[in-house]
PDB file of C-alpha atoms in Angstrom:
ATOM      1  CA  MET B   6       0.117  -0.156   0.020  1.00 71.00           C
ATOM      2  CA  ALA B   7       1.415   3.311  -0.943  1.00 77.00           C
ATOM      3  CA  ARG B   8       0.299   6.796   0.120  1.00 76.00           C
ATOM      4  CA  HIS B   9       0.731   9.824  -2.187  1.00 72.00           C
ATOM      5  CA  ASP B  10      -0.219  13.379  -2.106  1.00 68.00           C
ATOM      6  CA  GLY B  11      -2.430  14.113  -5.092  1.00 64.00           C
ATOM      7  CA  GLN B  12      -2.159  12.923  -8.774  1.00 79.00           C
ATOM      8  CA  ARG B  13      -4.431  10.214  -8.147  1.00 84.00           C
ATOM      9  CA  GLU B  14      -4.862   9.282 -12.007  1.00 87.00           C
ATOM     10  CA  ARG B  15      -1.109   9.150 -12.586  1.00 88.00           C
ATOM     11  CA  ALA B  16      -0.545   7.028  -9.261  1.00 89.00           C
ATOM     12  CA  ALA B  17      -3.213   4.662 -10.396  1.00 89.00           C
ATOM     13  CA  PHE B  18      -1.840   4.375 -13.940  1.00 90.00           C
ATOM     14  CA  TRP B  19       1.662   3.688 -12.456  1.00 90.00           C
ATOM     15  CA  ALA B  20       0.208   1.105  -9.952  1.00 90.00           C
ATOM     16  CA  SER B  21      -1.686  -0.753 -12.741  1.00 91.00           C
ATOM     17  CA  SER B  22       1.400  -0.906 -15.196  1.00 92.00           C
ATOM     18  CA  GLN B  23       3.313  -2.341 -12.113  1.00 90.00           C
ATOM     19  CA  ALA B  24       0.643  -4.988 -11.346  1.00 91.00           C
ATOM     20  CA  THR B  25       0.492  -6.028 -15.006  1.00 92.00           C
ATOM     21  CA  LEU B  26       4.246  -6.400 -15.133  1.00 91.00           C
ATOM     22  CA  ALA B  27       4.393  -8.422 -12.004  1.00 90.00           C
ATOM     23  CA  HIS B  28       1.256 -10.379 -12.681  1.00 89.00           C
ATOM     24  CA  GLY B  29      -0.466  -8.806  -9.567  1.00 88.00           C
ATOM     25  CA  LEU B  30      -3.466  -6.683  -8.804  1.00 90.00           C
ATOM     26  CA  ALA B  31      -3.849  -2.883  -8.261  1.00 90.00           C
ATOM     27  CA  THR B  32      -6.337  -0.562  -7.267  1.00 89.00           C
ATOM     28  CA  ALA B  33      -6.510   3.175  -6.004  1.00 87.00           C
ATOM     29  CA  ARG B  34      -8.428   4.488  -2.926  1.00 81.00           C
ATOM     30  CA  GLY B  35      -8.412   8.112  -2.566  1.00 80.00           C
ATOM     31  CA  ASP B  36      -4.686   9.141  -1.789  1.00 85.00           C
ATOM     32  CA  GLU B  37      -3.560   5.504  -1.665  1.00 89.00           C
ATOM     33  CA  VAL B  38      -2.644   2.816  -4.239  1.00 90.00           C
ATOM     34  CA  VAL B  39      -3.003  -0.564  -3.179  1.00 91.00           C
ATOM     35  CA  LEU B  40      -0.927  -3.357  -4.906  1.00 90.00           C
ATOM     36  CA  LEU B  41      -0.993  -7.194  -4.537  1.00 89.00           C
ATOM     37  CA  LEU B  42       2.270  -8.314  -5.796  1.00 88.00           C
ATOM     38  CA  PRO B  43       4.143 -11.639  -5.705  1.00 88.00           C
ATOM     39  CA  GLY B  44       7.301 -12.004  -3.535  1.00 85.00           C
ATOM     40  CA  ASP B  45       8.649 -13.019  -0.048  1.00 84.00           C
ATOM     41  CA  ARG B  46      10.449  -9.811   0.818  1.00 89.00           C
ATOM     42  CA  PRO B  47       7.766  -7.262   1.585  1.00 89.00           C
ATOM     43  CA  GLY B  48      10.019  -4.642   3.160  1.00 90.00           C
ATOM     44  CA  ALA B  49      12.290  -4.529   0.121  1.00 93.00           C
ATOM     45  CA  LEU B  50       9.354  -4.399  -2.219  1.00 93.00           C
ATOM     46  CA  ALA B  51       7.777  -1.518  -0.175  1.00 94.00           C
ATOM     47  CA  ARG B  52      11.107   0.441  -0.616  1.00 95.00           C
ATOM     48  CA  ARG B  53      11.113  -0.091  -4.356  1.00 93.00           C
ATOM     49  CA  VAL B  54       7.402   0.951  -4.583  1.00 93.00           C
ATOM     50  CA  ALA B  55       8.202   4.067  -2.669  1.00 93.00           C
ATOM     51  CA  ALA B  56      11.078   5.026  -4.612  1.00 94.00           C
ATOM     52  CA  GLU B  57       9.663   4.284  -8.007  1.00 93.00           C
ATOM     53  CA  LEU B  58       6.381   5.818  -7.328  1.00 93.00           C
ATOM     54  CA  SER B  59       8.028   8.874  -5.949  1.00 92.00           C
ATOM     55  CA  ALA B  60      10.083   9.341  -9.005  1.00 93.00           C
ATOM     56  CA  SER B  61       7.098   8.872 -11.286  1.00 91.00           C
ATOM     57  CA  LEU B  62       5.022  11.478  -9.524  1.00 90.00           C
ATOM     58  CA  GLY B  63       7.762  13.855  -8.742  1.00 90.00           C
ATOM     59  CA  ARG B  64       6.776  14.086  -5.066  1.00 90.00           C
ATOM     60  CA  PRO B  65       7.218  11.607  -1.974  1.00 92.00           C
ATOM     61  CA  ALA B  66       5.044   8.489  -1.838  1.00 92.00           C
ATOM     62  CA  THR B  67       5.200   6.065   1.271  1.00 94.00           C
ATOM     63  CA  ALA B  68       4.812   2.607   0.984  1.00 93.00           C
ATOM     64  CA  GLY B  69       3.817   0.090   3.818  1.00 91.00           C
ATOM     65  CA  ALA B  70       3.953  -3.691   3.075  1.00 90.00           C
ATOM     66  CA  ALA B  71       2.751  -6.889   4.682  1.00 85.00           C
ATOM     67  CA  PRO B  72       2.614 -10.475   3.579  1.00 77.00           C
ATOM     68  CA  ALA B  73      -0.832 -11.600   2.504  1.00 62.00           C
ATOM     69  CA  SER B  74      -0.458 -15.133   4.137  1.00 55.00           C
ATOM     70  CA  GLY B  75      -0.930 -15.632   7.881  1.00 47.00           C
ATOM     71  CA  PRO B  76      -3.905 -16.551  10.114  1.00 44.00           C
ATOM     72  CA  ALA B  77      -7.006 -15.787   8.395  1.00 42.00           C
ATOM     73  CA  SER B  78     -10.330 -17.481   7.666  1.00 43.00           C
ATOM     74  CA  GLY B  79      -9.669 -17.396   3.950  1.00 52.00           C
ATOM     75  CA  PRO B  80      -7.782 -15.687   1.092  1.00 66.00           C
ATOM     76  CA  VAL B  81     -10.167 -12.547   1.295  1.00 71.00           C
ATOM     77  CA  ALA B  82      -9.502 -12.201   5.016  1.00 73.00           C
ATOM     78  CA  ALA B  83      -5.790 -12.661   4.299  1.00 76.00           C
ATOM     79  CA  VAL B  84      -5.683  -9.909   1.855  1.00 81.00           C
ATOM     80  CA  ALA B  85      -7.886  -7.495   4.075  1.00 83.00           C
ATOM     81  CA  SER B  86      -5.499  -8.321   6.860  1.00 82.00           C
ATOM     82  CA  ALA B  87      -2.546  -7.664   4.817  1.00 84.00           C
ATOM     83  CA  TYR B  88      -3.951  -4.294   3.634  1.00 86.00           C
ATOM     84  CA  SER B  89      -4.689  -3.062   7.118  1.00 85.00           C
ATOM     85  CA  GLU B  90      -1.152  -3.801   8.237  1.00 84.00           C
ATOM     86  CA  ALA B  91       0.411  -2.143   5.306  1.00 88.00           C
ATOM     87  CA  ARG B  92      -1.753   0.966   5.857  1.00 88.00           C
ATOM     88  CA  ARG B  93      -0.502   1.220   9.414  1.00 85.00           C
ATOM     89  CA  CYS B  94       2.983   0.605   8.339  1.00 87.00           C
ATOM     90  CA  ALA B  95       2.700   3.495   5.803  1.00 89.00           C
ATOM     91  CA  GLY B  96       1.129   5.758   8.555  1.00 86.00           C
ATOM     92  CA  ALA B  97       3.771   4.971  10.891  1.00 84.00           C
ATOM     93  CA  LEU B  98       6.539   5.858   8.470  1.00 89.00           C
ATOM     94  CA  VAL B  99       4.885   9.301   8.052  1.00 87.00           C
ATOM     95  CA  ALA B 100       4.419   9.816  11.762  1.00 78.00           C
ATOM     96  CA  LEU B 101       8.155   8.774  12.280  1.00 77.00           C
ATOM     97  CA  GLY B 102       9.039  11.476   9.720  1.00 84.00           C
ATOM     98  CA  ARG B 103      10.009   8.917   6.865  1.00 89.00           C
ATOM     99  CA  THR B 104       7.725  10.171   4.275  1.00 91.00           C
ATOM    100  CA  GLY B 105       8.919   8.703   0.920  1.00 93.00           C
ATOM    101  CA  ASP B 106      10.192   5.531   2.551  1.00 94.00           C
ATOM    102  CA  GLY B 107       8.977   2.127   2.541  1.00 94.00           C
ATOM    103  CA  ALA B 108       9.022  -0.595   5.137  1.00 91.00           C
ATOM    104  CA  SER B 109       7.137  -3.679   6.440  1.00 88.00           C
ATOM    105  CA  ALA B 110       6.115  -4.036  10.262  1.00 81.00           C
ATOM    106  CA  GLU B 111       8.988  -6.293  11.162  1.00 79.00           C
ATOM    107  CA  GLU B 112      11.437  -3.511   9.940  1.00 84.00           C
ATOM    108  CA  LEU B 113       9.975  -0.989  12.409  1.00 81.00           C
ATOM    109  CA  GLY B 114      11.560  -2.076  15.476  1.00 75.00           C
ATOM    110  CA  PHE B 115       9.287  -1.771  18.546  1.00 72.00           C
ATOM    111  CA  VAL B 116       6.986   0.326  16.395  1.00 73.00           C
ATOM    112  CA  GLY B 117       6.213  -2.935  14.421  1.00 72.00           C
ATOM    113  CA  LEU B 118       4.938  -4.525  17.504  1.00 67.00           C
ATOM    114  CA  LEU B 119       2.046  -1.963  17.430  1.00 65.00           C
ATOM    115  CA  VAL B 120       1.330  -2.064  13.814  1.00 68.00           C
ATOM    116  CA  GLY B 121       1.820  -5.567  12.903  1.00 64.00           C
ATOM    117  CA  GLU B 122      -0.897  -8.126  12.700  1.00 62.00           C
ATOM    118  CA  ARG B 123       1.148 -11.029  13.919  1.00 58.00           C
ATOM    119  CA  ARG B 124       2.948  -9.218  16.673  1.00 58.00           C
ATOM    120  CA  GLU B 125       6.400 -10.658  15.578  1.00 66.00           C
ATOM    121  CA  VAL B 126       8.070 -10.569  19.060  1.00 72.00           C
ATOM    122  CA  SER B 127      10.735 -12.966  17.970  1.00 78.00           C
ATOM    123  CA  GLY B 128      11.705 -11.093  14.989  1.00 78.00           C
ATOM    124  CA  PHE B 129      12.020  -7.901  17.082  1.00 81.00           C
ATOM    125  CA  LEU B 130      14.069  -9.681  19.665  1.00 87.00           C
ATOM    126  CA  SER B 131      16.414 -11.039  16.936  1.00 89.00           C
ATOM    127  CA  GLY B 132      16.743  -7.734  15.367  1.00 87.00           C
ATOM    128  CA  ALA B 133      17.401  -5.640  18.532  1.00 90.00           C
ATOM    129  CA  ILE B 134      19.477  -8.167  20.671  1.00 95.00           C
ATOM    130  CA  GLY B 135      19.762 -11.313  18.640  1.00 95.00           C
ATOM    131  CA  PRO B 136      23.643 -11.294  18.467  1.00 97.00           C
ATOM    132  CA  VAL B 137      23.943 -10.900  22.162  1.00 97.00           C
ATOM    133  CA  LEU B 138      21.495 -13.656  22.835  1.00 96.00           C
ATOM    134  CA  ASP B 139      23.374 -15.883  20.592  1.00 97.00           C
ATOM    135  CA  TYR B 140      26.760 -14.984  21.949  1.00 97.00           C
ATOM    136  CA  ASP B 141      25.541 -15.745  25.587  1.00 97.00           C
ATOM    137  CA  ALA B 142      24.036 -19.028  24.305  1.00 96.00           C
ATOM    138  CA  ARG B 143      27.240 -20.165  22.585  1.00 97.00           C
ATOM    139  CA  ARG B 144      29.902 -18.900  25.217  1.00 96.00           C
ATOM    140  CA  GLY B 145      27.973 -19.127  28.566  1.00 96.00           C
ATOM    141  CA  THR B 146      28.658 -15.424  29.082  1.00 96.00           C
ATOM    142  CA  ALA B 147      26.461 -12.832  30.791  1.00 96.00           C
ATOM    143  CA  LEU B 148      26.050  -9.993  28.508  1.00 97.00           C
ATOM    144  CA  VAL B 149      22.277  -9.907  28.677  1.00 97.00           C
ATOM    145  CA  LYS B 150      22.474  -9.837  32.530  1.00 96.00           C
ATOM    146  CA  THR B 151      25.125  -7.023  32.269  1.00 97.00           C
ATOM    147  CA  LEU B 152      22.886  -5.088  29.884  1.00 97.00           C
ATOM    148  CA  ASN B 153      19.911  -5.424  32.270  1.00 95.00           C
ATOM    149  CA  ALA B 154      22.079  -4.190  35.266  1.00 96.00           C
ATOM    150  CA  TYR B 155      23.613  -1.420  33.146  1.00 97.00           C
ATOM    151  CA  PHE B 156      20.290  -0.016  31.975  1.00 96.00           C
ATOM    152  CA  GLY B 157      18.798  -0.633  35.448  1.00 94.00           C
ATOM    153  CA  THR B 158      21.433   1.540  36.958  1.00 95.00           C
ATOM    154  CA  GLY B 159      20.971   4.423  34.686  1.00 94.00           C
ATOM    155  CA  GLY B 160      24.153   3.411  32.580  1.00 94.00           C
ATOM    156  CA  SER B 161      26.598   3.878  35.674  1.00 96.00           C
ATOM    157  CA  LEU B 162      29.474   1.559  35.212  1.00 96.00           C
ATOM    158  CA  SER B 163      30.336   1.452  39.046  1.00 96.00           C
ATOM    159  CA  ARG B 164      26.754   0.562  40.093  1.00 96.00           C
ATOM    160  CA  THR B 165      26.472  -1.949  37.554  1.00 97.00           C
ATOM    161  CA  ALA B 166      29.776  -3.472  38.729  1.00 97.00           C
ATOM    162  CA  GLU B 167      28.412  -3.621  42.344  1.00 96.00           C
ATOM    163  CA  ALA B 168      24.958  -4.995  41.378  1.00 95.00           C
ATOM    164  CA  LEU B 169      26.763  -7.809  39.430  1.00 96.00           C
ATOM    165  CA  HIS B 170      29.653  -8.271  42.064  1.00 96.00           C
ATOM    166  CA  ILE B 171      32.320  -7.785  39.518  1.00 96.00           C
ATOM    167  CA  HIS B 172      35.158  -5.271  38.675  1.00 97.00           C
ATOM    168  CA  VAL B 173      34.427  -2.153  36.810  1.00 97.00           C
ATOM    169  CA  ASN B 174      37.058  -3.187  34.185  1.00 97.00           C
ATOM    170  CA  THR B 175      34.872  -6.514  33.591  1.00 97.00           C
ATOM    171  CA  VAL B 176      31.701  -4.372  33.006  1.00 97.00           C
ATOM    172  CA  THR B 177      33.693  -2.280  30.462  1.00 97.00           C
ATOM    173  CA  GLN B 178      34.989  -5.239  28.808  1.00 97.00           C
ATOM    174  CA  ARG B 179      31.384  -6.879  28.434  1.00 97.00           C
ATOM    175  CA  LEU B 180      29.890  -3.721  27.105  1.00 97.00           C
ATOM    176  CA  ASP B 181      32.832  -3.284  24.536  1.00 97.00           C
ATOM    177  CA  ARG B 182      31.672  -6.635  23.370  1.00 97.00           C
ATOM    178  CA  VAL B 183      28.083  -5.669  23.135  1.00 97.00           C
ATOM    179  CA  GLY B 184      29.334  -2.851  21.060  1.00 97.00           C
ATOM    180  CA  GLN B 185      30.996  -5.195  18.683  1.00 97.00           C
ATOM    181  CA  LEU B 186      27.989  -7.314  18.492  1.00 97.00           C
ATOM    182  CA  LEU B 187      25.165  -4.505  17.995  1.00 96.00           C
ATOM    183  CA  GLY B 188      27.214  -1.763  16.516  1.00 95.00           C
ATOM    184  CA  GLU B 189      28.853   1.307  17.911  1.00 92.00           C
ATOM    185  CA  ASP B 190      25.433   3.270  18.040  1.00 94.00           C
ATOM    186  CA  TRP B 191      23.819   0.848  20.503  1.00 96.00           C
ATOM    187  CA  GLN B 192      23.723   3.629  23.296  1.00 95.00           C
ATOM    188  CA  GLU B 193      22.094   6.132  21.074  1.00 94.00           C
ATOM    189  CA  PRO B 194      18.774   7.001  22.325  1.00 92.00           C
ATOM    190  CA  GLY B 195      16.648   5.259  19.696  1.00 88.00           C
ATOM    191  CA  ARG B 196      18.623   2.105  19.748  1.00 91.00           C
ATOM    192  CA  ALA B 197      18.996   2.006  23.377  1.00 94.00           C
ATOM    193  CA  LEU B 198      15.227   2.237  23.849  1.00 91.00           C
ATOM    194  CA  GLU B 199      14.589  -0.577  21.461  1.00 89.00           C
ATOM    195  CA  ILE B 200      17.330  -2.648  23.372  1.00 94.00           C
ATOM    196  CA  GLN B 201      15.680  -2.004  26.666  1.00 93.00           C
ATOM    197  CA  LEU B 202      12.366  -3.054  25.345  1.00 88.00           C
ATOM    198  CA  ALA B 203      13.896  -6.087  23.974  1.00 89.00           C
ATOM    199  CA  LEU B 204      15.522  -7.096  27.082  1.00 92.00           C
ATOM    200  CA  ARG B 205      12.200  -6.794  28.926  1.00 86.00           C
ATOM    201  CA  LEU B 206      10.367  -8.817  26.429  1.00 82.00           C
ATOM    202  CA  HIS B 207      13.134 -11.409  26.603  1.00 86.00           C
ATOM    203  CA  ARG B 208      12.759 -11.524  30.366  1.00 84.00           C
ATOM    204  CA  LEU B 209       9.031 -11.954  30.119  1.00 71.00           C
ATOM    205  CA  ARG B 210       9.347 -14.775  27.553  1.00 73.00           C
ATOM    206  CA  THR B 211      11.987 -16.430  29.752  1.00 73.00           C
ATOM    207  CA  HIS B 212       9.400 -16.686  32.663  1.00 58.00           C
ATOM    208  CA  MET B 213       6.438 -17.516  30.345  1.00 52.00           C
ATOM    209  CA  PRO B 214       8.027 -19.932  27.573  1.00 43.00           C
ATOM    210  CA  ASP B 215       4.395 -20.559  26.141  1.00 47.00           C
ATOM    211  CA  THR B 216       4.070 -16.855  24.845  1.00 42.00           C
TER     212      THR B 216
END
C-alpha cells in the first residue's frame, strides 16, 4: 500500500502498470494505491515501490507492506488483514518522519509490534539483541545480564559492577563486546530504547515460555 499526495490518476496508472508487469493486482483508494504483488520480501518491495512511485510522481510517496499469508479464515480475509497492516506501516513511517520511504512491520523495530498483525516478538528480539543472545548461548557469558544491570542503574559502570559483584573493568569489557555485536551506536537514544524493550520482552518470555 502506497500513500501519495495528489495526482491520483497518475498514481493509479503507475500502480496498474506495475501490477501488470508483475502479474499482480492494483487499485486506487483516495490518496492511496494498493498493490497485491508476488514476493517474499515485503520490506524490500515496499522500498522499491516508494522510490519508483516517488520518481514517477515527482513527489514523495510512502509505502507500507505486509505478507498476504498468515492466520486468516480465507484468502479474502488474508488480503484484508495484509492491507490493514500495510496501511498502518505507511502511517507509522509518516509519523516517524520517514515520508517517501517504504518498510514492513518487522523492519520498524518496537513500532512494528504495534502495527503488525502477527506481533512478531521473535523477529523484534532477533533484530534488537539477537547477536547478544546468540553470543551468551554459545559461550555461556552474561552479556544480557550485564545489559539489564547497566540500564537498570541508569548507565552507571560502578553501580553495574556493584550489582553484579564484578570489577568495573569487567563491565567495560562486556559492554565493549556488546558494542562489537550490536554496533557502535547501541547507546544512542533510539537504539537504547529498542534494546531495553527487547531485554524486558526477553525476560518476560523466559518466565512465560508459552508466549
